[in-house]
Coordinates of C-alpha atoms in Angstrom, one line a residue:
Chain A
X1 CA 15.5 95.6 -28.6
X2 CA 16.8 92.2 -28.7
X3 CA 19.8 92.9 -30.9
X4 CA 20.4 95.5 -27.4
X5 CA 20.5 93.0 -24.9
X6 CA 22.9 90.7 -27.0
X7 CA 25.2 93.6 -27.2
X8 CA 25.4 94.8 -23.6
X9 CA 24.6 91.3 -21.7
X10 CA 26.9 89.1 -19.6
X11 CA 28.3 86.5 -22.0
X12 CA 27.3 82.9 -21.6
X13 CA 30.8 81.7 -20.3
X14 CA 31.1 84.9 -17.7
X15 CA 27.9 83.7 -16.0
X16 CA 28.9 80.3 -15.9
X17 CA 32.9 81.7 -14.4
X18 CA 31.3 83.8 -11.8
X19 CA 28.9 81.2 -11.1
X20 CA 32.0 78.7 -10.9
X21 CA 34.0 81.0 -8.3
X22 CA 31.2 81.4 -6.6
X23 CA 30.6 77.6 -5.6
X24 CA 34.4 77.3 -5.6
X25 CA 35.2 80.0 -3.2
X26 CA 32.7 78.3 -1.0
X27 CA 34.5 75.0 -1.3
X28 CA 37.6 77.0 -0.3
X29 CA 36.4 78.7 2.6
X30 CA 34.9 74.9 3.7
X31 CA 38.4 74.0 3.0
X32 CA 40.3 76.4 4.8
X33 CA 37.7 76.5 7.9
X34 CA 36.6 73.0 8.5
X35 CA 38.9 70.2 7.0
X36 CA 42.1 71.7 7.8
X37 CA 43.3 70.4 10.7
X38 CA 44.8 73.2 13.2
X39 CA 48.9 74.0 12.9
X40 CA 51.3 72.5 15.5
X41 CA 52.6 76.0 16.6
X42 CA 49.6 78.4 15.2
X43 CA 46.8 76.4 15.9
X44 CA 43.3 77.6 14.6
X45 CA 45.4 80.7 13.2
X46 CA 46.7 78.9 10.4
X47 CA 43.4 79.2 8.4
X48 CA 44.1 82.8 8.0
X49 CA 47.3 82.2 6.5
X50 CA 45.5 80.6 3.6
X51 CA 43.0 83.9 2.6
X52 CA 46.4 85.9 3.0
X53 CA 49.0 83.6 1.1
X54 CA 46.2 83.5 -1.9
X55 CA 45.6 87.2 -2.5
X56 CA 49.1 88.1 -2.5
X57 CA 50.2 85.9 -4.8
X58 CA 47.3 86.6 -7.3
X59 CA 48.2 90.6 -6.7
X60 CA 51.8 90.4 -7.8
X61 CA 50.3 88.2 -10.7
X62 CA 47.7 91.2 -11.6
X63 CA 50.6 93.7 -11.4
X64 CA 53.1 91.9 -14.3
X65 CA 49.5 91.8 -16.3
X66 CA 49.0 95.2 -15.3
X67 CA 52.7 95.9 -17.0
X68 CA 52.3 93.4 -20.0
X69 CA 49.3 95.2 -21.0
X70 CA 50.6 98.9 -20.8
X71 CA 53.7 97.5 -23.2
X72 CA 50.8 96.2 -25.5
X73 CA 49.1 99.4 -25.6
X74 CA 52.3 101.3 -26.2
X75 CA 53.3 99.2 -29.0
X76 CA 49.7 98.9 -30.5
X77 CA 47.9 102.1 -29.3
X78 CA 44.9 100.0 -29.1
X79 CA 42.6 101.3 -26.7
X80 CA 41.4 97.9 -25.0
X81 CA 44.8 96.7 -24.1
X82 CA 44.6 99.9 -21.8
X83 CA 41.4 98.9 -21.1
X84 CA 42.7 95.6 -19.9
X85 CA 46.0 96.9 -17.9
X86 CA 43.6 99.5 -15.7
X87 CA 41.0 95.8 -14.6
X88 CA 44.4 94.3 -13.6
X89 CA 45.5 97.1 -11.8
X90 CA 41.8 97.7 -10.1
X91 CA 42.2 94.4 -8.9
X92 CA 45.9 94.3 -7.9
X93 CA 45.4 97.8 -5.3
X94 CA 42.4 95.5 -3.9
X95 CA 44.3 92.5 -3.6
X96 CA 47.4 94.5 -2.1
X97 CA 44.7 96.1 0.4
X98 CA 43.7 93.0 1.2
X99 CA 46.9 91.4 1.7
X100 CA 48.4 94.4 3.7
X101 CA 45.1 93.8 6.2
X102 CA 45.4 90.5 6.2
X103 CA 49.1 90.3 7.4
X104 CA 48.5 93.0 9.7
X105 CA 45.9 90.7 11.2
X106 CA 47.7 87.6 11.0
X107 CA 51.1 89.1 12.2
X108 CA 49.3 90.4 15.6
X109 CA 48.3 87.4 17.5
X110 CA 51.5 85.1 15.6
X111 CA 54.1 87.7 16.0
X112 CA 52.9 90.1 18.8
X113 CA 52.5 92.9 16.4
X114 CA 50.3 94.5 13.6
X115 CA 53.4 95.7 11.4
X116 CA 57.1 93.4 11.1
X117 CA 58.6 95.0 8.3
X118 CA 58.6 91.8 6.9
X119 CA 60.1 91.6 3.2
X120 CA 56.9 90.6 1.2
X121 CA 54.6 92.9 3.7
X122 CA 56.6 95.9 3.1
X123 CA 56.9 95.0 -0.7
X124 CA 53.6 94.7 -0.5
X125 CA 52.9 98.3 1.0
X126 CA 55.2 100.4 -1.3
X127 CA 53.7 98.7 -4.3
X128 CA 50.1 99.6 -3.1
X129 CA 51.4 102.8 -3.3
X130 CA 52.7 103.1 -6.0
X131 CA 49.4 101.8 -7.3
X132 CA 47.6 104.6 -5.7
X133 CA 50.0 107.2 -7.8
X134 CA 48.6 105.3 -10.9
X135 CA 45.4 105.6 -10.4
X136 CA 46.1 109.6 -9.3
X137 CA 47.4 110.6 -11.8
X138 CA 44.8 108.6 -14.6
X139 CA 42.4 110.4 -13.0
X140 CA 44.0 113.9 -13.6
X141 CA 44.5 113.4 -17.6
X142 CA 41.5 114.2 -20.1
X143 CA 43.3 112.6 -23.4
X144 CA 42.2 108.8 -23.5
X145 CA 45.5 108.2 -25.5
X146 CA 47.8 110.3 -23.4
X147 CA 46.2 108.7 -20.4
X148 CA 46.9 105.3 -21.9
X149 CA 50.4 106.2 -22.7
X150 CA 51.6 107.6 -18.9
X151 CA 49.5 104.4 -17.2
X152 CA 51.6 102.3 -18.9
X153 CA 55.0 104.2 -18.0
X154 CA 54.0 104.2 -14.7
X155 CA 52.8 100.2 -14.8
X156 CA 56.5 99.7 -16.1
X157 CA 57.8 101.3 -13.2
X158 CA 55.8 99.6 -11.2
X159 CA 57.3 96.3 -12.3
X160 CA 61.0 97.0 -12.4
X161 CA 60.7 98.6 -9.0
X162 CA 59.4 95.2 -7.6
X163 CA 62.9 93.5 -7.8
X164 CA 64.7 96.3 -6.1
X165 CA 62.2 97.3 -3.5
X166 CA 62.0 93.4 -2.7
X167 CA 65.8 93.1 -2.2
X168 CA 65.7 96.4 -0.2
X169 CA 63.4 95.0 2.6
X170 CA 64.8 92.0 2.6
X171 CA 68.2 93.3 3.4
X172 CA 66.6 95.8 5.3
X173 CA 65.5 93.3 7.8
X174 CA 68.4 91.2 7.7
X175 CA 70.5 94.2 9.1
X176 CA 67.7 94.7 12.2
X177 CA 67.0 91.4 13.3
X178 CA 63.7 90.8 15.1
X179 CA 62.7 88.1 16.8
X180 CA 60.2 86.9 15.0
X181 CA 58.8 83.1 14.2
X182 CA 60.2 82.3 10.9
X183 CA 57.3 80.8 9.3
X184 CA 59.0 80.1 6.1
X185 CA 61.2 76.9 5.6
X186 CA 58.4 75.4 7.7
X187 CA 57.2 72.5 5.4
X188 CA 53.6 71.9 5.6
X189 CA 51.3 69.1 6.2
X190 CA 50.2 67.5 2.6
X191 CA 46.8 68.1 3.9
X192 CA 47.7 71.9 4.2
X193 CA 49.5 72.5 1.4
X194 CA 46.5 71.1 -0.6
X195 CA 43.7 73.5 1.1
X196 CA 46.4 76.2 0.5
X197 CA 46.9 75.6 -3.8
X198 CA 43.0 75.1 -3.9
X199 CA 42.3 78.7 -2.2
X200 CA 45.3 80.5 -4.5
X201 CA 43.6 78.1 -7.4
X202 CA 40.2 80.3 -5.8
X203 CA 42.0 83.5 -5.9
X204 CA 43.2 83.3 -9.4
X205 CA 39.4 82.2 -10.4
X206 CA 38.0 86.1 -8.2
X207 CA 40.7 87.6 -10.3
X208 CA 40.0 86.3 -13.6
X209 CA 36.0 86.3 -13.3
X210 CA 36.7 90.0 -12.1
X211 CA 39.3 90.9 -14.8
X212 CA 37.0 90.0 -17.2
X213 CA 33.7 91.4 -15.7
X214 CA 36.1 94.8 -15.8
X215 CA 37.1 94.7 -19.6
X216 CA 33.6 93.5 -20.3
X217 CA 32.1 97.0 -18.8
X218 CA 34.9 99.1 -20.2
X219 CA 34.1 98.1 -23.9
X220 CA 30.7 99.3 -22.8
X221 CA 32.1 102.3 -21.7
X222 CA 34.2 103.3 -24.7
X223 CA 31.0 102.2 -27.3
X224 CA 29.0 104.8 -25.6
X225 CA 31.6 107.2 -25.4
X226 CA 32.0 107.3 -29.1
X227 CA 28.3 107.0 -30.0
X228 CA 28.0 109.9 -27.9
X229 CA 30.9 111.4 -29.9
X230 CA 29.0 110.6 -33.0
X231 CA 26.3 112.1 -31.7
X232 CA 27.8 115.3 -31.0
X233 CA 29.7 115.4 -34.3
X234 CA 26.1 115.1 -36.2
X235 CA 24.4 117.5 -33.6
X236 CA 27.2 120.5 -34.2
X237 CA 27.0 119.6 -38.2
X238 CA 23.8 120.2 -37.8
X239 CA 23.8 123.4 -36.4
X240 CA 26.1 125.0 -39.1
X241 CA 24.0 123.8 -41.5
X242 CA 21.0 125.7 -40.2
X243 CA 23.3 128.7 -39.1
Chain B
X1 CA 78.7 116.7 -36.5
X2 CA 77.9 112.9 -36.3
X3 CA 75.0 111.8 -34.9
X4 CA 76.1 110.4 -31.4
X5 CA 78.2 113.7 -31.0
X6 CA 75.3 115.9 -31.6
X7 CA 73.4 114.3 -29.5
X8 CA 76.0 114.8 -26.7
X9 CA 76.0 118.2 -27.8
X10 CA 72.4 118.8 -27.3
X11 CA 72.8 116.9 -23.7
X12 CA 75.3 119.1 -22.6
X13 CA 74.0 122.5 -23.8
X14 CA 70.7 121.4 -22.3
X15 CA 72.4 120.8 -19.2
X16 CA 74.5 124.0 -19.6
X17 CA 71.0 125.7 -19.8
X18 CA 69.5 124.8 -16.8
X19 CA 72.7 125.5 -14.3
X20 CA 73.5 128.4 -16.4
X21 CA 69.2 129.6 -15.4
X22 CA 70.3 128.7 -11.8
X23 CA 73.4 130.3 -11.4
X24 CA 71.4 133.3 -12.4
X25 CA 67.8 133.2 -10.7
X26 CA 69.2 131.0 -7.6
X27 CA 65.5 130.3 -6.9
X28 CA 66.6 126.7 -6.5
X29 CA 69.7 127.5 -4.3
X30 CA 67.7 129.6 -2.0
X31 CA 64.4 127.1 -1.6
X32 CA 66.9 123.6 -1.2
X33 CA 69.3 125.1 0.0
X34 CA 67.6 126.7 3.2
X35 CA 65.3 123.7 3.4
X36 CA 67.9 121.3 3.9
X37 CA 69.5 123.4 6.5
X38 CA 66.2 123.6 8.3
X39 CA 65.6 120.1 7.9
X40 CA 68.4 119.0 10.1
X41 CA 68.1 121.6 12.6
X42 CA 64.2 120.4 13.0
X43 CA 64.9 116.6 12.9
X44 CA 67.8 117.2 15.3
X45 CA 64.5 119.2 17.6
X46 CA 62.4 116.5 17.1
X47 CA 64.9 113.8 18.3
X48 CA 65.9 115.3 21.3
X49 CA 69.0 115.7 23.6
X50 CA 70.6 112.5 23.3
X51 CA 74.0 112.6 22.0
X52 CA 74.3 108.7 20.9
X53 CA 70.6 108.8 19.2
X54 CA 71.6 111.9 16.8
X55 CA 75.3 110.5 15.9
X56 CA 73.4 107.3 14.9
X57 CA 70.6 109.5 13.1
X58 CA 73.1 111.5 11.1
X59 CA 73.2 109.3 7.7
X60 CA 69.0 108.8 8.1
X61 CA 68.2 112.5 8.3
X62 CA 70.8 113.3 6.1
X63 CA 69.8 111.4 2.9
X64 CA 65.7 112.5 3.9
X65 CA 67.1 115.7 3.2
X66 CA 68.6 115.2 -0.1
X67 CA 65.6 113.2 -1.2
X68 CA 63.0 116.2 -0.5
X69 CA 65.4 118.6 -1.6
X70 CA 65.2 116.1 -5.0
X71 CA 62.1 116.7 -5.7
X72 CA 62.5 120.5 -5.0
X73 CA 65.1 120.5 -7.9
X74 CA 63.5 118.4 -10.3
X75 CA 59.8 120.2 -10.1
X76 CA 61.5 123.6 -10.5
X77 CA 64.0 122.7 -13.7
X78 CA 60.4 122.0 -15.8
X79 CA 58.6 124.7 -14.2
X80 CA 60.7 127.2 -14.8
X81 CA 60.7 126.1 -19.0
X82 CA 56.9 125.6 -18.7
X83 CA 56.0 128.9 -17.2
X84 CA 57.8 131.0 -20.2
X85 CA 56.5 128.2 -23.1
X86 CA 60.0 127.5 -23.6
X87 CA 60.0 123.7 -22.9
X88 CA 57.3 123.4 -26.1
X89 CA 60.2 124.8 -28.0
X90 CA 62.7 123.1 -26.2
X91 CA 61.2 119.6 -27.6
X92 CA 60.7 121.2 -31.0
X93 CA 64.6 120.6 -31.5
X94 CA 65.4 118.2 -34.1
X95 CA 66.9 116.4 -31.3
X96 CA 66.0 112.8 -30.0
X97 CA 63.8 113.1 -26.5
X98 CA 66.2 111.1 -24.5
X99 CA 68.2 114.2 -25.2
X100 CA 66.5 116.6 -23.4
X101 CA 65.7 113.8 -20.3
X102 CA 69.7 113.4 -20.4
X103 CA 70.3 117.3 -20.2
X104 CA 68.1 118.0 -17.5
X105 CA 68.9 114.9 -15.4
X106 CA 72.6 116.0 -16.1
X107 CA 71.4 119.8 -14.5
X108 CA 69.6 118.3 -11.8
X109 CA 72.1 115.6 -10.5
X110 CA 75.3 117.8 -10.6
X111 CA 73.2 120.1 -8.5
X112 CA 72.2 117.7 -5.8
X113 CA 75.9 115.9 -6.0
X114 CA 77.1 119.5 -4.8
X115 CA 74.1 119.4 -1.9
X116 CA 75.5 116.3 -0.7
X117 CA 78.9 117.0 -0.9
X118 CA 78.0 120.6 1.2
X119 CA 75.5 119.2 3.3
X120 CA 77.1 115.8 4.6
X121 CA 80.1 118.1 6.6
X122 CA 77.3 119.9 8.4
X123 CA 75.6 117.0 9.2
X124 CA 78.8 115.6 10.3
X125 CA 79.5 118.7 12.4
X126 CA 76.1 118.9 13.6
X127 CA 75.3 115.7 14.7
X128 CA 78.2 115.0 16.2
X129 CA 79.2 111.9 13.9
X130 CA 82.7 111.2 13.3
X131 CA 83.7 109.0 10.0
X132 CA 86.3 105.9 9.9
X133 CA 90.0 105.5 7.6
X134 CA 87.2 104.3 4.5
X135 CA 85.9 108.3 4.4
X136 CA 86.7 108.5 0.5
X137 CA 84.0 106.5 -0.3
X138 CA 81.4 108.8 1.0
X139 CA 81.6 110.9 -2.0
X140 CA 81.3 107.2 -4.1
X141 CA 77.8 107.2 -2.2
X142 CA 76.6 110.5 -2.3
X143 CA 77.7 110.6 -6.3
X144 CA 75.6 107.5 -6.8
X145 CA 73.0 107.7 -4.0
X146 CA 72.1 111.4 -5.6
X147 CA 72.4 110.0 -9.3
X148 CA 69.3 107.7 -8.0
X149 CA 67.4 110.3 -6.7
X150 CA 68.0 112.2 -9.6
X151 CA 66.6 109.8 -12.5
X152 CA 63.5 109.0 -10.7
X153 CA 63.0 112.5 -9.7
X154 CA 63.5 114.0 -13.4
X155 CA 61.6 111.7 -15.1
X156 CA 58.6 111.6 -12.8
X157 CA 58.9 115.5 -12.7
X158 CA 57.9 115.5 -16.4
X159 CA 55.3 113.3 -15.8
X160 CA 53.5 115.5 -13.7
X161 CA 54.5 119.0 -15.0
X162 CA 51.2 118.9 -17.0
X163 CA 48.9 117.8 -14.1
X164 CA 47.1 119.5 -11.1
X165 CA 48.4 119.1 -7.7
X166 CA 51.8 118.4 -8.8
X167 CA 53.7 119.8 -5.8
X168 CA 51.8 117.1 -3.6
X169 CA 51.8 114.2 -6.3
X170 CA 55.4 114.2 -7.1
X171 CA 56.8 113.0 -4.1
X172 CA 53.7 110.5 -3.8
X173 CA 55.1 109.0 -6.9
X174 CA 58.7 108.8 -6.4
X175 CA 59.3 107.9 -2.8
X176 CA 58.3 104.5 -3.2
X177 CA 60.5 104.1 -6.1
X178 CA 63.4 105.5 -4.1
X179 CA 63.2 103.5 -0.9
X180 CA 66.0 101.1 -2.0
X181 CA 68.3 104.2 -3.1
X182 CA 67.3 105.6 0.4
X183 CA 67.7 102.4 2.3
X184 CA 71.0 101.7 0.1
X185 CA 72.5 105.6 0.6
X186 CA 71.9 105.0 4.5
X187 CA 73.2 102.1 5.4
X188 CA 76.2 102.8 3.4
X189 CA 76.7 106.3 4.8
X190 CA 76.0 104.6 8.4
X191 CA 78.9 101.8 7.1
X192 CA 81.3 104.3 6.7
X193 CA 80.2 106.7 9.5
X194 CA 79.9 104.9 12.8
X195 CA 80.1 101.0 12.0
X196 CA 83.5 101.8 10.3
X197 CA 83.2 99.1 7.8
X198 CA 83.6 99.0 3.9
X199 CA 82.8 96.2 2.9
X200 CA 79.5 96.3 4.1
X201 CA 79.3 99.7 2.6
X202 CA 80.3 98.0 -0.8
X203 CA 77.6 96.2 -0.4
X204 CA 75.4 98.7 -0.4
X205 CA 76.6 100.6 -3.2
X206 CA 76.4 97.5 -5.2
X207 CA 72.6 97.8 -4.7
X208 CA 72.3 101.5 -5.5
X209 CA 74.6 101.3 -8.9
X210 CA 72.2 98.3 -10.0
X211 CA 69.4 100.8 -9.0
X212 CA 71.1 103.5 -11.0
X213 CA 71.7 101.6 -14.3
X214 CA 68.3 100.2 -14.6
X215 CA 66.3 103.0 -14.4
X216 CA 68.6 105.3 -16.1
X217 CA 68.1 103.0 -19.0
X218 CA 64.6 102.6 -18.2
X219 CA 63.5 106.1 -17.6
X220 CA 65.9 107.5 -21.1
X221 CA 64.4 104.5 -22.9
X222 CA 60.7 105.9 -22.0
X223 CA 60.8 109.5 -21.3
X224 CA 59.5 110.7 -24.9
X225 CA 56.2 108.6 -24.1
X226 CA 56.0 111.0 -21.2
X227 CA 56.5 114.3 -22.4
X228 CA 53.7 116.4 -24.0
X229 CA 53.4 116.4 -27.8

């Protein structure tokens, strides 16, 4: 019973992350909410520029995981670097979700409305797409390897399209002008640039505690699955021996 | 033969295959074909009466055409192997993968280049759009605007030619991927068509024969992980 527990409880140093983010993202939030002082032209608007600007970054961070991983799993086959590439890309479509809502709420009362086809924003939204397809299609193949094997393909594609798709809606825009605030090139208060690194600093701890909560459950996952497989295999052995 | 010259071999009989199969059956001809010709008698409907709107829309609905009219073409070049079992034994060929991604992708982008190249005079005609003194390079962007399409389109058609619901989930897949050859293939079309202006449209082809090298090496450097063993 013991020997049970050790094998399918939280490690010591996951409680202690997730315990860490916890306090952390609190401190953040405190940060963001309280002791930054309002922006000159935003005013009390700013503080949602810091929950945006921190997931996005850590989602395109999560996707060039996502991609590293799939090229380990193609080169070693092993099944816990797939493991690994499918938590960063759980956590990349949320991130990108909440990035896209984020902006969208950000860009209305700043810019006067929900969608500017803004570079990064529309970046954004074809790669949370293309995300979606990932996800798709692992859910229509049986084969763990096979399934393993296309994820990463399509992680790959996912990372080389970034580039392209980035320079796309950036000269995309550049041909329709709007008349929009530029907000970059704008250099920030030191006091603001400070609550901003702490609540990306924040962001990178959600995605690492959840990363590794993710891999934790799927090596759970795939030690059932081939106990249950072992199972099986004794139970139909079984069978021929009595038939 | 050597070994680079058999595999060009295989590439072009591969290719020689599938148009051959088309030139025969048409069933591609007839759906893309039709469809595109619908397409731009719908989306010249749906934008209504004025003159100015559809000259400026020619190059947009044009190149939306070609892209779903792309994935027409790529789905039916493996479907019509898979139905028969003949792409099993087309990959039993002591011939590298790449090979058979190179053949088909060969097939499927002379096939849309000839799309373009019909369709773009009727949309000309149709919409009313005139084209400036830099006209020759309008076959440069069809040729490399269609080549994009085409390398997505092929290698994400194998992808899916296994999998349920792979009517609706190839275009899911490869539209995002294609919005800079879109965006690229537009803007340069629209360059040469109203704005009369080739540099700009040099521009733009810059962007979709950067697009076109990396993922053809991409996609022929991958495909055998894709295909079905």
């Amino acid at each position: 019973m013991t020997q049970r527990q050790e094998a399918t409880g939280r490690p010591l140093w996951l409680r202690i992350l997730g315990l860490a983010t916890l306090i952390l993202f609190g401190v953040g939030a405190y940060l963001a909410l309280v002791v930054s002082p309002p922006d000159v032209n935003q005013g009390q608007l700013i503080r949602m520029m810091y929950a945006h600007v921190s997931v996005a970054w850590v989602c395109f961070v999560a996707v060039i995981v996502m991609a590293l991983y799939g090229m380990a799993f193609l080169w070693r086959g092993r099944p816990i670097d797939d493991a690994r590439a499918v938590a960063n890309a759980e956590i990349a479509t949320f991130f990108a979700a909440l990035t896209l809502v984020s902006g969208m709420t950000y860009s209305k009362p700043t810019l006067n409305t929900y969608w500017t086809w803004d570079a990064k924003l529309t970046l954004t939204a074809l790669m949370f797409a293309l995300l979606v397809g990932y996800f798709v299609v692992r859910g229509l193949i049986d084969d763990p390897m096979r399934r393993g094997r296309v994820s990463a393909v399509i992680g790959i594609i996912v990372a080389v399209s970034l580039p392209f798709n980035y320079l796309a809606a950036a000269w995309f825009r550049t041909l329709h002008p709007t008349l929009s605030v530029a907000v970059t090139g704008v250099t920030m208060a030191p006091i603001m640039l400070f609550v901003l690194l702490f609540n990306v600093a924040v962001a990178a701890l959600v995605y690492l505690t959840f990363v590794s909560e993710r891999v934790r459950i799927a090596r759970l996952e795939h030690a059932r699955q081939e106990a249950r497989e072992r199972r099986e295999g004794d139970g139909a052995a079984g069978e021929v021996v009595r038939v | 033969m050597t070994g680079v010259g058999a595999d060009v071999a295989a590439v072009l009989a591969i290719a020689r295959k599938d148009l051959l199969q088309e030139v025969r059956s048409r069933a591609v001809t007839v759906a893309t074909l039709f469809f595109s010709a619908v397409t731009l008698i719908m989306m010249a409907f749906a934008l209504g009466q004025d003159a100015e709107l559809l000259r400026r829309s020619a190059p947009g609905v044009l190149w939306v055409a070609l892209a779903f009219a792309g994935v027409i073409t790529a789905a039916q070049s493996y479907q019509s192997d898979l139905e028969e079992g003949a792409f099993d034994q087309l990959l039993l060929y002591p011939v590298p993968r790449a090979s058979v991604f190179l053949g088909k992708l060969l097939a499927n982008w002379l096939y849309l280049l000839a799309l373009g190249l019909l369709m773009a005079p009727v949309t000309l005609m149709l919409y009313g759009a005139g084209t400036g003194p830099d006209v020759w390079l309008l076959p440069v962007t069809l040729t490399l605007g269609t080549l994009g399409f085409a390398v997505v389109a092929t290698f994400y058609a194998a992808l899916t030619a296994n999998l349920q619901a792979r009517e609706a989930l190839l275009p899911v897949l490869m539209f995002p991927v294609v919005v800079p050859v879109l965006l690229g293939a537009v803007r340069s079309s629209e360059s040469l068509m109203s704005l009369h202006n080739a540099v700009l449209a040099g521009g733009w082809l810059q962007l979709l024969g950067g697009f076109d090298l990396v993922y053809f090496v991409t996609c022929t450097a991958i495909f055998h992980l894709v295909v079905e063993e």
